[in-house]
Coordinates of C-alpha atoms in Angstrom, one line a residue:
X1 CA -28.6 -8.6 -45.1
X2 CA -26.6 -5.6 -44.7
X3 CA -27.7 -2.0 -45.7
X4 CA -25.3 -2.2 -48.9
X5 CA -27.1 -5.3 -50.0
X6 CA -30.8 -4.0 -49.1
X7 CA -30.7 -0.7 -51.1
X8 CA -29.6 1.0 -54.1
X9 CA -28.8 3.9 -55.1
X10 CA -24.9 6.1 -54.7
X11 CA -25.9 6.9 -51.1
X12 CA -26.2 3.2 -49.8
X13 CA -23.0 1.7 -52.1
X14 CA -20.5 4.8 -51.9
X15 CA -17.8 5.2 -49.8
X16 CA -16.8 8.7 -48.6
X17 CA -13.2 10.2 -47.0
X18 CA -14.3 12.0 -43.7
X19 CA -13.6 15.8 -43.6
X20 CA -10.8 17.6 -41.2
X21 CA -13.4 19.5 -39.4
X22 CA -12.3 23.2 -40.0
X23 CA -13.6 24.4 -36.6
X24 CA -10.5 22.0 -35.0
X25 CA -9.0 24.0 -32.0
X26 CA -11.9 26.5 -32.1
X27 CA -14.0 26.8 -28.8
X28 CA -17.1 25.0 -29.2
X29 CA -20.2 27.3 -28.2
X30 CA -22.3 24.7 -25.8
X31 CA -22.1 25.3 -22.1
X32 CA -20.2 21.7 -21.3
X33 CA -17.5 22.4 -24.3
X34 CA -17.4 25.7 -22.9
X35 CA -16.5 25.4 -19.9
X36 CA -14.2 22.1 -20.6
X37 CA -11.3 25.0 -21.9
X38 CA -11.5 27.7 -19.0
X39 CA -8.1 27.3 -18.3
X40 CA -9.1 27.1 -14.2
X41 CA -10.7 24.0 -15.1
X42 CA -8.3 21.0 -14.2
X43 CA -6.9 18.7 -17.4
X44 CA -8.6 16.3 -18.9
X45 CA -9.1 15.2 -22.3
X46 CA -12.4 14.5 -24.5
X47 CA -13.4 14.0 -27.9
X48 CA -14.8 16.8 -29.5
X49 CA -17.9 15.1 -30.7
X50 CA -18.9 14.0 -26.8
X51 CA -19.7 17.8 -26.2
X52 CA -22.6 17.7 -28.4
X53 CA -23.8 15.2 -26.4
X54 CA -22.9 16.6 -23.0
X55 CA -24.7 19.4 -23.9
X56 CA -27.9 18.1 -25.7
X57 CA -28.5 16.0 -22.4
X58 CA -26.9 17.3 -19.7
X59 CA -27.1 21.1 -21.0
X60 CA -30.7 21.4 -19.7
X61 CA -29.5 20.0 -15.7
X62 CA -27.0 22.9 -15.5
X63 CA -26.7 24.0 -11.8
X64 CA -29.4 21.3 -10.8
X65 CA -28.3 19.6 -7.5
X66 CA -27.8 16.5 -8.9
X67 CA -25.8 13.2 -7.9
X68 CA -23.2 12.7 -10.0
X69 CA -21.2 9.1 -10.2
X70 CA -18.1 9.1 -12.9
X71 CA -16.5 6.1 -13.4
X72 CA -12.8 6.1 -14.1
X73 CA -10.9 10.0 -12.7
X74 CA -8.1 10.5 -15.2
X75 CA -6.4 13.2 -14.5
X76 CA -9.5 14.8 -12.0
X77 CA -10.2 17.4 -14.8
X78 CA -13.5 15.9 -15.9
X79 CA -14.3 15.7 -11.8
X80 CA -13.3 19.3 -12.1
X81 CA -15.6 20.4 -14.4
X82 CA -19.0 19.0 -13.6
X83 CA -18.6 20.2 -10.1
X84 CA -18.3 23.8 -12.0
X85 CA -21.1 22.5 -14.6
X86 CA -23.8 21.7 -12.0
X87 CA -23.1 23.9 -8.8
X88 CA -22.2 24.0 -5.5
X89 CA -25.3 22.3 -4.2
X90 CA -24.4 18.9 -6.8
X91 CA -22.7 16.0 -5.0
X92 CA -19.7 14.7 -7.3
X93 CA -18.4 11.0 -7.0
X94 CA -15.1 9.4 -9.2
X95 CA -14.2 5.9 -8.9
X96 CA -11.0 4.7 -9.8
X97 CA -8.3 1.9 -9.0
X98 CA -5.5 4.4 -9.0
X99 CA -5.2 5.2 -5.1
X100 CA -3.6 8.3 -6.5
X101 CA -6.6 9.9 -7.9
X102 CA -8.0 10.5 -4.0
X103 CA -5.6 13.8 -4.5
X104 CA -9.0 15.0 -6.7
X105 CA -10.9 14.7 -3.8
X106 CA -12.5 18.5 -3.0
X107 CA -15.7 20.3 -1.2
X108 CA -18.5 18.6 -2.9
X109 CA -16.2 16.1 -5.0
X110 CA -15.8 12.9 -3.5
X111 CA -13.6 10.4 -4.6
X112 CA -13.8 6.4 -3.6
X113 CA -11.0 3.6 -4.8
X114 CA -12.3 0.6 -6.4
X115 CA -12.9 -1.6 -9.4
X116 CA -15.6 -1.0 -11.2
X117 CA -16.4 -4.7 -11.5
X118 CA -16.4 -4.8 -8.4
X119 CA -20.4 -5.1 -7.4
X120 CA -19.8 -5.0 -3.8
X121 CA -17.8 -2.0 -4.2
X122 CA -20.3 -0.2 -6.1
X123 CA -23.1 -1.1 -4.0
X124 CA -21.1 0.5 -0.9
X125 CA -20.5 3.7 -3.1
X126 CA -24.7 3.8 -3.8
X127 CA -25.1 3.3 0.0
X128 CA -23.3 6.1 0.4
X129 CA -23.5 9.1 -2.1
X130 CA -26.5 7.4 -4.1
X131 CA -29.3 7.0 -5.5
X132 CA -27.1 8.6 -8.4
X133 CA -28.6 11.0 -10.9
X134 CA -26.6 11.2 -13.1
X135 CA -23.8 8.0 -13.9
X136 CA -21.1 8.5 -16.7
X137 CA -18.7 5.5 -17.1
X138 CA -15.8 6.6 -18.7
X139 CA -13.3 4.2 -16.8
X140 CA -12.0 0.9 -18.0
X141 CA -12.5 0.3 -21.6
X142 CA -13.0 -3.6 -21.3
X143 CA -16.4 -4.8 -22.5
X144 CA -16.8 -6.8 -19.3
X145 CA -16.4 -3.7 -17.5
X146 CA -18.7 -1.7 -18.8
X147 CA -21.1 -4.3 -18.9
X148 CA -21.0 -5.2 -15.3
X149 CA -20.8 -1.7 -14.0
X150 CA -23.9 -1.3 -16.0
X151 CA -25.7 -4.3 -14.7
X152 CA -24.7 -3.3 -10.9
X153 CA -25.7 0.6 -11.3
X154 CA -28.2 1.2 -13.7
X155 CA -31.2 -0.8 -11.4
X156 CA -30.3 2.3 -8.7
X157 CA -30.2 5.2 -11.0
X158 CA -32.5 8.2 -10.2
X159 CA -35.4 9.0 -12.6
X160 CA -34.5 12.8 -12.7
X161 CA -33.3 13.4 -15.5
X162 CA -31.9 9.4 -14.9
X163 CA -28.9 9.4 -17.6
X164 CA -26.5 6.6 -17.9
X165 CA -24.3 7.9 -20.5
X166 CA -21.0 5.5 -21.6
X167 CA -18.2 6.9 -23.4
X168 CA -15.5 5.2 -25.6
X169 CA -17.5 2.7 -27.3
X170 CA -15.5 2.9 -30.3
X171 CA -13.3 0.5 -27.9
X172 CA -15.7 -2.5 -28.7
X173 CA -14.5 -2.5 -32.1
X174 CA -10.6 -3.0 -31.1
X175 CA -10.2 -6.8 -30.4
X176 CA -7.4 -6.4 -27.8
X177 CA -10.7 -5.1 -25.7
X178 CA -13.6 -7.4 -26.9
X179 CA -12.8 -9.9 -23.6
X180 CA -16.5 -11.6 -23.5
X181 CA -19.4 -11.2 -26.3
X182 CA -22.2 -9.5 -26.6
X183 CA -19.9 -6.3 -26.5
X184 CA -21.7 -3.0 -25.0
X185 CA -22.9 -2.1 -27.8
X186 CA -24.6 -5.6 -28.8
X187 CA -25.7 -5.9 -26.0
X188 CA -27.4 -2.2 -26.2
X189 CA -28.9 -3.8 -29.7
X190 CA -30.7 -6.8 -27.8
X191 CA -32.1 -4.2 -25.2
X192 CA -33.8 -1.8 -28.3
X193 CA -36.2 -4.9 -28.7
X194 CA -36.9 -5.4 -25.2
X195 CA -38.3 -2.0 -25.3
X196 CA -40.5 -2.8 -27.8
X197 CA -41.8 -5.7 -25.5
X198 CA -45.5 -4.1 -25.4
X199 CA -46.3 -4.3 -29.3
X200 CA -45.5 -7.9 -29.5
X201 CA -47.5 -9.0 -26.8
X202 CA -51.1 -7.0 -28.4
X203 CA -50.2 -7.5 -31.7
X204 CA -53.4 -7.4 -32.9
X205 CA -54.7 -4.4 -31.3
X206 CA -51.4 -2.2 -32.3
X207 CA -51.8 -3.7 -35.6
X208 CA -54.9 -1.5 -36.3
X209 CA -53.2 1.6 -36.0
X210 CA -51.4 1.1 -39.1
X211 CA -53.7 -1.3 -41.2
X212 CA -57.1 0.0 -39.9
X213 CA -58.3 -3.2 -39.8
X214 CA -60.2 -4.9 -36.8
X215 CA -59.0 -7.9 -35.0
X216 CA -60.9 -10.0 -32.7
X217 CA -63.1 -6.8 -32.4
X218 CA -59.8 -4.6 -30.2
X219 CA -59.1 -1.6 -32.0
X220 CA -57.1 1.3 -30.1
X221 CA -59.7 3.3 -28.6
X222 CA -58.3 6.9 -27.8
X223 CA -57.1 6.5 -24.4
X224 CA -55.4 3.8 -23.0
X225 CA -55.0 0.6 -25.0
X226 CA -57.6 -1.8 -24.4
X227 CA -55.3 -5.0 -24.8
X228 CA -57.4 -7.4 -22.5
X229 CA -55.0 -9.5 -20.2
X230 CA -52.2 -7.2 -18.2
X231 CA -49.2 -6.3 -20.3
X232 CA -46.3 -7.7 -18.7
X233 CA -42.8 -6.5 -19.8
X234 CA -39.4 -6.8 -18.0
X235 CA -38.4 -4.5 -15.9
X236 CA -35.7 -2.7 -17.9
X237 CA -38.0 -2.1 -20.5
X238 CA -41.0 -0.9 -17.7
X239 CA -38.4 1.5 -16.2
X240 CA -36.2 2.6 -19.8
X241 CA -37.8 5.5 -22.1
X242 CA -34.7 5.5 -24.2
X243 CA -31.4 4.2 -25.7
X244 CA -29.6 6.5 -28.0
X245 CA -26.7 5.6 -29.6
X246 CA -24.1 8.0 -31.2
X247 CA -20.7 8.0 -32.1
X248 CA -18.5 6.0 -29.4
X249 CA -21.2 6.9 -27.2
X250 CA -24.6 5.6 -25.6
X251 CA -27.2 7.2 -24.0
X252 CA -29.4 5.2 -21.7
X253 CA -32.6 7.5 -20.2
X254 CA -34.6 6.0 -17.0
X255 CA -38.1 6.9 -16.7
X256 CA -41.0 4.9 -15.6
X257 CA -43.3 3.9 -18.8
X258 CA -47.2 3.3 -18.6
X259 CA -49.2 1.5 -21.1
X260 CA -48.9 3.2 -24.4
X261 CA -52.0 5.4 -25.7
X262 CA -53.2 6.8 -28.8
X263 CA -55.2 9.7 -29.5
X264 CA -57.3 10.5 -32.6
X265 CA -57.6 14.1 -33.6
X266 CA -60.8 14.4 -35.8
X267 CA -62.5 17.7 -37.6

């Protein structure tokens, strides 16, 4: 049942004609979209809307020495600019299938040719410049690609601050590029659940938190949940704390996850 069917009301069964933004062509005040239009910084192009989310998650990491992997070099502007972004100290890696694009290739930005569905490849480029911090695929705009760059370099990523961040997404909506189902983003969908593998597996016990009802005498102590046996999850959902999704854009945050706790505050 879609939204429109669920609910009522002029919010859920309006339509609306988006806005010209009237800031278009203004600088945008972040320090990512900033720094995108210096004019030493070498072309590229972006959305405007990506900036937002440059900067709410990679704002914080400015000047960190981190690893950085971009998939797909365009015109070695983007390359450009998060060696600026993070520092001297930051290792830079492109990957791209143009042999031309090794032109981009710089002190601290290294550039490797390759497909990006090509595992072996991309293994060899972890061996060598990895683990990555840091991985931004902004290269082929194939579902299949995505997906099994994903699959092949997410397992290696870093844990600090651990962002896998794919751009273009609105690119699983154009059939000419949907080559295998789930697309990206379905596939994004099935992993939400699996990070809510926990709760279905002590049911019972979450359940008091929200019913205040005892079951089979658990309740959630404060501290760490008392679920009995071990709770076993995969290990994308042990080592994910986050997927956020935003406009031709997700956002897929490693951390490692322990047993979740809950903490009563009384008088």
């Amino acid at each position: 049942m879609s939204p429109r069917e669920r609910f009522e009301g002029e919010f859920w069964n309006s339509t609306t004609v988006l806005p010209v933004d009237p800031a278009l062509g203004d600088p945008l005040t972040g320090p990512v979209s900033k720094l995108f239009r210096q004019p030493e910084v070498g072309l590229s192009a972006k959305w405007n809307h990506y900036f937002h989310v440059y900067d709410r998650f990679l704002g914080p990491h400015a000047g960190r020495d981190l690893r950085v992997l971009e998939i797909g070099i365009g015109r070695g502007g983007s390359l450009d600019m998060w060696r600026r972004f993070f520092g001297p100290g930051a290792v830079i890696v492109g990957i791209d299938i143009r042999p031309a694009t090794a032109a981009f290739e710089r002190e601290n930005v290294h550039v490797r040719i390759g497909s990006q569905t090509d595992t072996d490849f991309l293994a060899a480029v972890v061996d060598e410049f990895g683990p990555f911090d840091v991985i931004l695929d902004d290269g082929g705009h194939l579902v299949s690609q995505q997906i099994v760059s994903f699959g092949a370099l997410y397992p290696t990523l870093a844990l600090d601050p651990g962002l896998y961040i794919v751009e273009d997404l609105h690119s699983n909506y154009w059939p000419e590029l949907i080559d295998e189902r789930p697309t990206f983003i379905e596939l994004m969908h099935e992993l939400v659940h699996e990070l809510h593998e926990p709760y279905s597996q002590v049911t019972s016990a979450f359940s008091t938190l929200f019913t205040g009802a005892e079951t089979d005498d658990r309740r959630l102590a404060d501290g760490p949940l008392d679920a009995g046996p071990q709770v076993v999850t995969s290990t994308f959902a042990a080592w994910t704390r986050a997927i956020s999704f935003f406009d031709s854009m997700v956002v897929i945050e490693k951390a490692e996850r322990m047993l979740p706790t809950h903490e009563s505050l009384t008088d």
